Coordinates of C-alpha atoms and ligand atoms in Angstrom, one line a residue:
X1 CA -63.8 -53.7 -6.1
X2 CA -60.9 -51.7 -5.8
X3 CA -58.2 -51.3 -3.2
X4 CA -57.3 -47.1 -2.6
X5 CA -55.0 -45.6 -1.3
X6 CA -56.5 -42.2 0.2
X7 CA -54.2 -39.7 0.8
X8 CA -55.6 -36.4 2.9
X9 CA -58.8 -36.9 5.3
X10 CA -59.8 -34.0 6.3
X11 CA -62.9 -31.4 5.9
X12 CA -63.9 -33.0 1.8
X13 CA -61.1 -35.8 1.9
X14 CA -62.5 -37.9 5.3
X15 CA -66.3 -38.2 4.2
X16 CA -65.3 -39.2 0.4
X17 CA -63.4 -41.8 2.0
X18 CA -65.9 -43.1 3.6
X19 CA -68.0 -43.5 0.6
X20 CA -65.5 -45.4 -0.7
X21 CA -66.1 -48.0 1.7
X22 CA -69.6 -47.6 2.0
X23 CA -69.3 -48.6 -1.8
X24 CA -67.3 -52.3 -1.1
X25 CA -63.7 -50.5 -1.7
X26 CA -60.7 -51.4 0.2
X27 CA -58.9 -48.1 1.7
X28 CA -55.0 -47.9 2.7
X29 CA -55.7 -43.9 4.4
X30 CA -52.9 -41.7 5.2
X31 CA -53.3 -38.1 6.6
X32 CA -50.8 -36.1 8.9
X33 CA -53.4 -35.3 11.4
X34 CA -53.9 -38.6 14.0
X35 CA -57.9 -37.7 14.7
X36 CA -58.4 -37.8 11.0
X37 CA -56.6 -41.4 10.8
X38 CA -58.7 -42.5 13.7
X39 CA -61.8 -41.5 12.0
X40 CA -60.7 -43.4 9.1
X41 CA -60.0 -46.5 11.5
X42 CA -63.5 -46.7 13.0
X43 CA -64.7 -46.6 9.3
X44 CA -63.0 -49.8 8.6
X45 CA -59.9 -48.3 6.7
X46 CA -56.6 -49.4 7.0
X47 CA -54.0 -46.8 8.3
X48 CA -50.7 -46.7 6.2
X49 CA -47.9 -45.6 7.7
X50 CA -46.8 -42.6 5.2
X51 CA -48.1 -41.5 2.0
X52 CA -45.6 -43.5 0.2
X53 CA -47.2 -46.6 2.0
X54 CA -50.6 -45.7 0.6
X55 CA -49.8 -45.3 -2.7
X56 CA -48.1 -48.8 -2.6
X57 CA -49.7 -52.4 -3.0
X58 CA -53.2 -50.4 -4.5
X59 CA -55.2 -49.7 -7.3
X60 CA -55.8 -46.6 -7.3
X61 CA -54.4 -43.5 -5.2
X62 CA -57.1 -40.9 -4.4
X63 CA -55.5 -37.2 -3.3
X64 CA -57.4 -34.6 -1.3
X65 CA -55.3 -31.5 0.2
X66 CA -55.0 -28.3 0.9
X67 CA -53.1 -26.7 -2.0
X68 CA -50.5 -26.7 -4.9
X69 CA -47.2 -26.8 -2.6
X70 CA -48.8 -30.1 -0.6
X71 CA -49.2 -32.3 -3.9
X72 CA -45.8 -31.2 -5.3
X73 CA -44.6 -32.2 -1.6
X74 CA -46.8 -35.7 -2.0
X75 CA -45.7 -36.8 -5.3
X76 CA -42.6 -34.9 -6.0
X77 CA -40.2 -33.2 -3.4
X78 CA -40.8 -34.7 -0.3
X79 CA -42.9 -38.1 -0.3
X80 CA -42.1 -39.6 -3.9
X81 CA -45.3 -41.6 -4.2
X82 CA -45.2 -41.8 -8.1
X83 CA -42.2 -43.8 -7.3
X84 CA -43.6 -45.8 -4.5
X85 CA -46.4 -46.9 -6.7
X86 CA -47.1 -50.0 -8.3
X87 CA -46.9 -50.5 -12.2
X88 CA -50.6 -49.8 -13.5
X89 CA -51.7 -47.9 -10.5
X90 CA -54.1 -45.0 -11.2
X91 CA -53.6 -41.1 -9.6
X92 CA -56.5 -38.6 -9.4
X93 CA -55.9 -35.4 -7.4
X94 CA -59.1 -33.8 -6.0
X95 CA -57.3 -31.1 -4.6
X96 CA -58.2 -27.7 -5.6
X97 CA -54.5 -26.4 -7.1
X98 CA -53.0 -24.4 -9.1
X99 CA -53.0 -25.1 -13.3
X100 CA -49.1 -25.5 -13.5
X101 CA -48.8 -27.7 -10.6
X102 CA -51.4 -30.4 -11.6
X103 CA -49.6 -30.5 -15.5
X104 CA -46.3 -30.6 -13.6
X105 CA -47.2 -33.7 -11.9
X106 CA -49.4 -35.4 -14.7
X107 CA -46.6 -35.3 -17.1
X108 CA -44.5 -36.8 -14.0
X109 CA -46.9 -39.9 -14.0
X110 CA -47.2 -39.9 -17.0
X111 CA -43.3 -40.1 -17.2
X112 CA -43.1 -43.0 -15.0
X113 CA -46.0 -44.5 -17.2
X114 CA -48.6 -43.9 -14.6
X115 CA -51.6 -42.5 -15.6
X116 CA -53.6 -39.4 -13.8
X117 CA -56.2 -37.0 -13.8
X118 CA -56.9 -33.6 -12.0
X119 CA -60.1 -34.1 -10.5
X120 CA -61.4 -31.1 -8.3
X121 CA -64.9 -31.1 -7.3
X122 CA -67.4 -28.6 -6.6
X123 CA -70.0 -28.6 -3.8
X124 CA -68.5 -28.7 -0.3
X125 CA -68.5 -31.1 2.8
X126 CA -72.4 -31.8 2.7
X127 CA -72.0 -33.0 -1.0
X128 CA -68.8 -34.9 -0.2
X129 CA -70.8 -36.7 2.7
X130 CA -73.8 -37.0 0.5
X131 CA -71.9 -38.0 -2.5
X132 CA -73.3 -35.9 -4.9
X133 CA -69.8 -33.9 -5.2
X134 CA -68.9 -32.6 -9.2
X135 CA -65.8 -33.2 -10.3
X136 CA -64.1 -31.8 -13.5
X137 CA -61.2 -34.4 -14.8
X138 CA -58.5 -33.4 -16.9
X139 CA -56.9 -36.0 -18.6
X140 CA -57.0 -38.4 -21.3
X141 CA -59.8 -40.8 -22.4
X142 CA -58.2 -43.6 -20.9
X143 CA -57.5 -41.7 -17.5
X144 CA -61.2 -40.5 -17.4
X145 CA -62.7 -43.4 -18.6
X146 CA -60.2 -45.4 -15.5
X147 CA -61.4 -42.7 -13.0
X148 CA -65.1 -42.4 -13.5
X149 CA -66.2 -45.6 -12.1
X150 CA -64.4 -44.3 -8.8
X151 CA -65.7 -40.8 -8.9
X152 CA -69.0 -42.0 -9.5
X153 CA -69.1 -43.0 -5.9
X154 CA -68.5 -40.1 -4.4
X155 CA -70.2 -37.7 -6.8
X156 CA -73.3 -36.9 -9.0
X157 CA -71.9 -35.0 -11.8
X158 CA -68.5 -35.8 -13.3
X159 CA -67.3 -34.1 -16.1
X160 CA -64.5 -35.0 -18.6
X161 CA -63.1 -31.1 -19.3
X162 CA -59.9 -32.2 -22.0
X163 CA -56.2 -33.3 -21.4
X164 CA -54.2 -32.6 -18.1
X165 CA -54.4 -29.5 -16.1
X166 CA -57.8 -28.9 -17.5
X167 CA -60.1 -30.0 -14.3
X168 CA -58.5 -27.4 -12.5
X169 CA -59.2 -24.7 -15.1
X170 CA -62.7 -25.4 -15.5
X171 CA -63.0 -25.6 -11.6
X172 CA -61.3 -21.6 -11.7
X173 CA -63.0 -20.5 -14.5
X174 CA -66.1 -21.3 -13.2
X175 CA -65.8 -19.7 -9.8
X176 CA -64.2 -16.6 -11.2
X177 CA -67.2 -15.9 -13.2
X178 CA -69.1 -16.8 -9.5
X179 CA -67.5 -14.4 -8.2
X180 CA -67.7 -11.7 -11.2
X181 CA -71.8 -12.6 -11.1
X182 CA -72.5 -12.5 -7.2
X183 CA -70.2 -9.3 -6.8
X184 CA -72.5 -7.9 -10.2
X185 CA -75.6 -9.1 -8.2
X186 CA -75.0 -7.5 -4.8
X187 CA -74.5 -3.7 -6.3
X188 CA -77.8 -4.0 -7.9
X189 CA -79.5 -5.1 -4.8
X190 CA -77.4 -2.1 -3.1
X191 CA -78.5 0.0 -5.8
X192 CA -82.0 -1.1 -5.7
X193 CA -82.4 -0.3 -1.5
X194 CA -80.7 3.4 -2.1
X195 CA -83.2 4.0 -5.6
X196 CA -86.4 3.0 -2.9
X197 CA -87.0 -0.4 -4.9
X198 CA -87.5 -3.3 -3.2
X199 CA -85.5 -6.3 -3.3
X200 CA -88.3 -8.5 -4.0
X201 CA -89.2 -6.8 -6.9
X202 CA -86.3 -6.4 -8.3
X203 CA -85.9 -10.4 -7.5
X204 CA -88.9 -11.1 -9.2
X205 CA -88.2 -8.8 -12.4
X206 CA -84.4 -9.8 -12.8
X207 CA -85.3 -13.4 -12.2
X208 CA -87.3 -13.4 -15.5
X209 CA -85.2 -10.7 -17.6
X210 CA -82.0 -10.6 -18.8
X211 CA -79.9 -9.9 -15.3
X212 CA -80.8 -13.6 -14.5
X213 CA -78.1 -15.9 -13.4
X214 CA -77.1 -18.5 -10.7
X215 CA -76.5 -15.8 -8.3
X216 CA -79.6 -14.6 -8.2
X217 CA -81.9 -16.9 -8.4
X218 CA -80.2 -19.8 -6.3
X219 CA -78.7 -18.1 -4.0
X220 CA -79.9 -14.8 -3.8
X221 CA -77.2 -12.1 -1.2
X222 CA -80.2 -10.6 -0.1
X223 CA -82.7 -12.6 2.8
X224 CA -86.0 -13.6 1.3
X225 CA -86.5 -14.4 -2.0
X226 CA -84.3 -17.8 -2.3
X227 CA -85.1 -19.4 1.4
X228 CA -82.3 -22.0 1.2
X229 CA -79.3 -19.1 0.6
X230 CA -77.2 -18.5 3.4
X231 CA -78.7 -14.8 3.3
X232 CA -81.4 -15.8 5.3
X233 CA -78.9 -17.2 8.4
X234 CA -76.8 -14.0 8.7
X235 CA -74.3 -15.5 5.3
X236 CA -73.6 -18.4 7.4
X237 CA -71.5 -20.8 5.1
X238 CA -72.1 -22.3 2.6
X239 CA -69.3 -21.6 0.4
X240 CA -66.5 -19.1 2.2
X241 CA -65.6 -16.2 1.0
X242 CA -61.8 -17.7 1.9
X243 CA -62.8 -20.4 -0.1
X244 CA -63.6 -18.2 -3.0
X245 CA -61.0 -15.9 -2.5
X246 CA -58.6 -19.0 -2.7
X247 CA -60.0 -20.2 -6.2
X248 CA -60.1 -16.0 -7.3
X249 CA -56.5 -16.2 -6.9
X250 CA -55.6 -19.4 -8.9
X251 CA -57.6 -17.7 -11.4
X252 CA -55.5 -14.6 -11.2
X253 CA -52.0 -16.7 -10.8
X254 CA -53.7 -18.6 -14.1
X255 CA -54.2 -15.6 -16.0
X256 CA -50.9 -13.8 -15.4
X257 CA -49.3 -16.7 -16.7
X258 CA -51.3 -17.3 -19.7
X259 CA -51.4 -13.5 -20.1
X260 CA -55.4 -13.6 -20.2
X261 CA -57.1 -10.2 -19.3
X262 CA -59.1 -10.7 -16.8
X263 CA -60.0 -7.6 -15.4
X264 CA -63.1 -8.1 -13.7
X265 CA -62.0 -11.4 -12.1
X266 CA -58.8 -9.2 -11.0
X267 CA -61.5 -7.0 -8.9
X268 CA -63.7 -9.4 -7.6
X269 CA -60.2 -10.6 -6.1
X270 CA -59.1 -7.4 -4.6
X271 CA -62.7 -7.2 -3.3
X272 CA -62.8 -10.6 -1.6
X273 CA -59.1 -9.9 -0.6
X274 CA -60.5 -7.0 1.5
X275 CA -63.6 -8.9 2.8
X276 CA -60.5 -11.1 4.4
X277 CA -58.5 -8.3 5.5
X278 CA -61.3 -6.9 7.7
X279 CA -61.9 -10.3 9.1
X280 CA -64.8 -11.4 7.4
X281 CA -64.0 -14.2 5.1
X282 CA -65.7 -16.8 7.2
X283 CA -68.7 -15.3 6.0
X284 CA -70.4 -16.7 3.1
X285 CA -69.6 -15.5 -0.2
X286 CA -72.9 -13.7 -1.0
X287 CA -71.7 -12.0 2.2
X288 CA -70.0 -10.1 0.0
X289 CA -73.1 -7.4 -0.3
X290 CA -72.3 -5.9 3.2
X291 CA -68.8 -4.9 2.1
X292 CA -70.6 -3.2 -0.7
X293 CA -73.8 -1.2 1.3
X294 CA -70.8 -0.3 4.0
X295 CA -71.9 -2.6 6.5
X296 CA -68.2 -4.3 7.4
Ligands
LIG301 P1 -58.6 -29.7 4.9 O1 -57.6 -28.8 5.4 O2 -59.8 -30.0 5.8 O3 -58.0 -31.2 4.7 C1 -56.7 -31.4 4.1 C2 -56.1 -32.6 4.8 O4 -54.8 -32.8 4.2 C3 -55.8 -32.3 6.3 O5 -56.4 -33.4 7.0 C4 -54.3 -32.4 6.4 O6 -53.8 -32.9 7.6 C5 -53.9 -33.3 5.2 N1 -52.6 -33.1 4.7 C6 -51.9 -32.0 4.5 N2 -50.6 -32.2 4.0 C7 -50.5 -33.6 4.0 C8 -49.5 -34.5 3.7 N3 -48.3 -34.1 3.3 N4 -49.7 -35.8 3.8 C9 -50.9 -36.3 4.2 N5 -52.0 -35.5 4.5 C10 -51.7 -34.1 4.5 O7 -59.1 -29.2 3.5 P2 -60.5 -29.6 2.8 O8 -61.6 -28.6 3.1 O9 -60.7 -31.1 2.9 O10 -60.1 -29.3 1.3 C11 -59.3 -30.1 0.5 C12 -59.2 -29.6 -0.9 O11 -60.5 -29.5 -1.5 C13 -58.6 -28.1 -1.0 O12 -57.8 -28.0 -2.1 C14 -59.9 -27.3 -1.1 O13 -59.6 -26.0 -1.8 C15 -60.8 -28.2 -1.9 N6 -62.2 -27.9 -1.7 C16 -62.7 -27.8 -0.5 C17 -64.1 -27.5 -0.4 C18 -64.7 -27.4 1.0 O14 -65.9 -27.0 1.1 N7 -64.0 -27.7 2.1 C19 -64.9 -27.5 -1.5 C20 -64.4 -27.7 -2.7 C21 -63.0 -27.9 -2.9

């Protein structure tokens, strides 16, 4: 068993912990927000007293926060804890960040002669309690093959995408073409009500020809044909459309830099961005079709 160092407890962060020690691992947690510590505490972790004490006398340092500037601030800038760390000690950064950010920091471990992976995962804070979360690792064999066993534990599908950097790109990739296919899915429904066809039909004819895809058929924008969708509860979440509008926007930040055309990602961005602007990005993604028939 190892001992961990967990750095960032909160919505994903605090139940992945806690599979962690469910598992037999020793935690050192650290997380700016006291409640989430405490939580931590009753789960039988020990509470370090900074994230520079977390990363030290451990294993392995796990990473769960909210964005790109936070994990430069961690590692880099403000907390240091590559240089806190132990000789041989293992990094892996769940967060959901930015493509740039997560090489700039592997290459700094790897500097120091510290390995690391990007890990972000897919499937939100049911999966991370149930630990069946994805994750998509970038880094090298060694780094994966180190970080599996670990990840294991608090997921059902882990996925070794290439070198650094690369966990992160499949994790935006991914959700832009999400985005691209539930935005694509929703104007044919829309299309469908105005033409007098209904959305069962068309459910049961796309399902089987060659509109098919994820959106559709697991988790359809329109109430009915997919029970378990958050359609059916008035697009309760689910997966946010903040959430999504988030990863849209690494994608975007991504592309730009990598000068990748992406045009139809670039408008499922501007659509989501306007789903926020009116208020409405608690809403599920799929909630994303009322924006479309008029309805926000
Ligand atoms: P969250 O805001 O609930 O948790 C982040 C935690 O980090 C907070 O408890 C905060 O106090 C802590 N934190 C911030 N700065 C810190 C610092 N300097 N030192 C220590 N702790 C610090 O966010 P979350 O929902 O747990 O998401 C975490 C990451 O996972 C994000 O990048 C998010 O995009 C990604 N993600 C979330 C979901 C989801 O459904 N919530 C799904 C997939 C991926």
């Amino acid at each position: 068993m190892a001992t961990i160092g967990f750095i960032g407890l909160g919505n994903m962060g605090g139940p992945m912990a806690q599979n962690l020690l469910k598992a037999g691992h020793g935690l050192k947690a650290f997380d700016l927000s006291a409640a989430a510590l405490d939580a931590a505490k009753a789960a039988g972790a020990t509470i370090a007293t900074s994230a520079a004490d977390a990363a030290t006398g451990v294993d392995v340092v796990v990473t769960m926060l909210p964005a790109g500037q936070h994990v430069r601030s961690v590692y880099l800038d403000g907390d240091k804890i590559l240089e806190a760390a132990d000789k041989g000690t293992l990094f892996i950064d769940s967060s959901t960040i930015d493509v740039d950010t997560a090489r700039a920091v592997g290459e700094a471990a790897g500097a120091k002669g510290l390995t690391m992976v990007d890990a972000p995962v897919s499937g939100g804070t049911m999966a991370a309690e149930a630990g069946t979360l994805t994750f998509m690792v970038g880094g090298s064999d060694e780094g994966f093959a180190s970080a599996k066993p670990i990840l294991d534990v608090m997921g059902k599908n882990v996925f070794h995408a290439g070198g650094s950097g690369t966990g992160q790109a499949a994790k935006i990739c991914n959700n832009m073409l999400l985005a691209i296919s539930m935005v694509g899915t929703c104007e044919a429904f829309v299309l469908a009500e105005k033409l007098g066809l209904d959305a069962q039909k068309l459910f049961e004819i796309s399902s089987t020809a060659s509109g098919q895809c994820w959106s559709l058929t697991s988790y359809c924008p329109v109430p009915g044909p997919v029970p378990a969708a958050p359609s059916n509860r008035d697009y309760k979440p689910g997966f946010s459309a903040a959430m999504m509008l988030k990863d849209l926007r690494l994608s975007q930040e991504a592309a730009q830099n990598v000068r990748a055309a992406t045009p139809m990602g670039a408008e499922a961005a501007q659509l989501y961005g306007l789903m926020e602007s009116l208020g409405k990005s608690d809403l599920d993604f799929s909630g994303i079709i009322k924006l479309i028939r008029g309805d926000l």
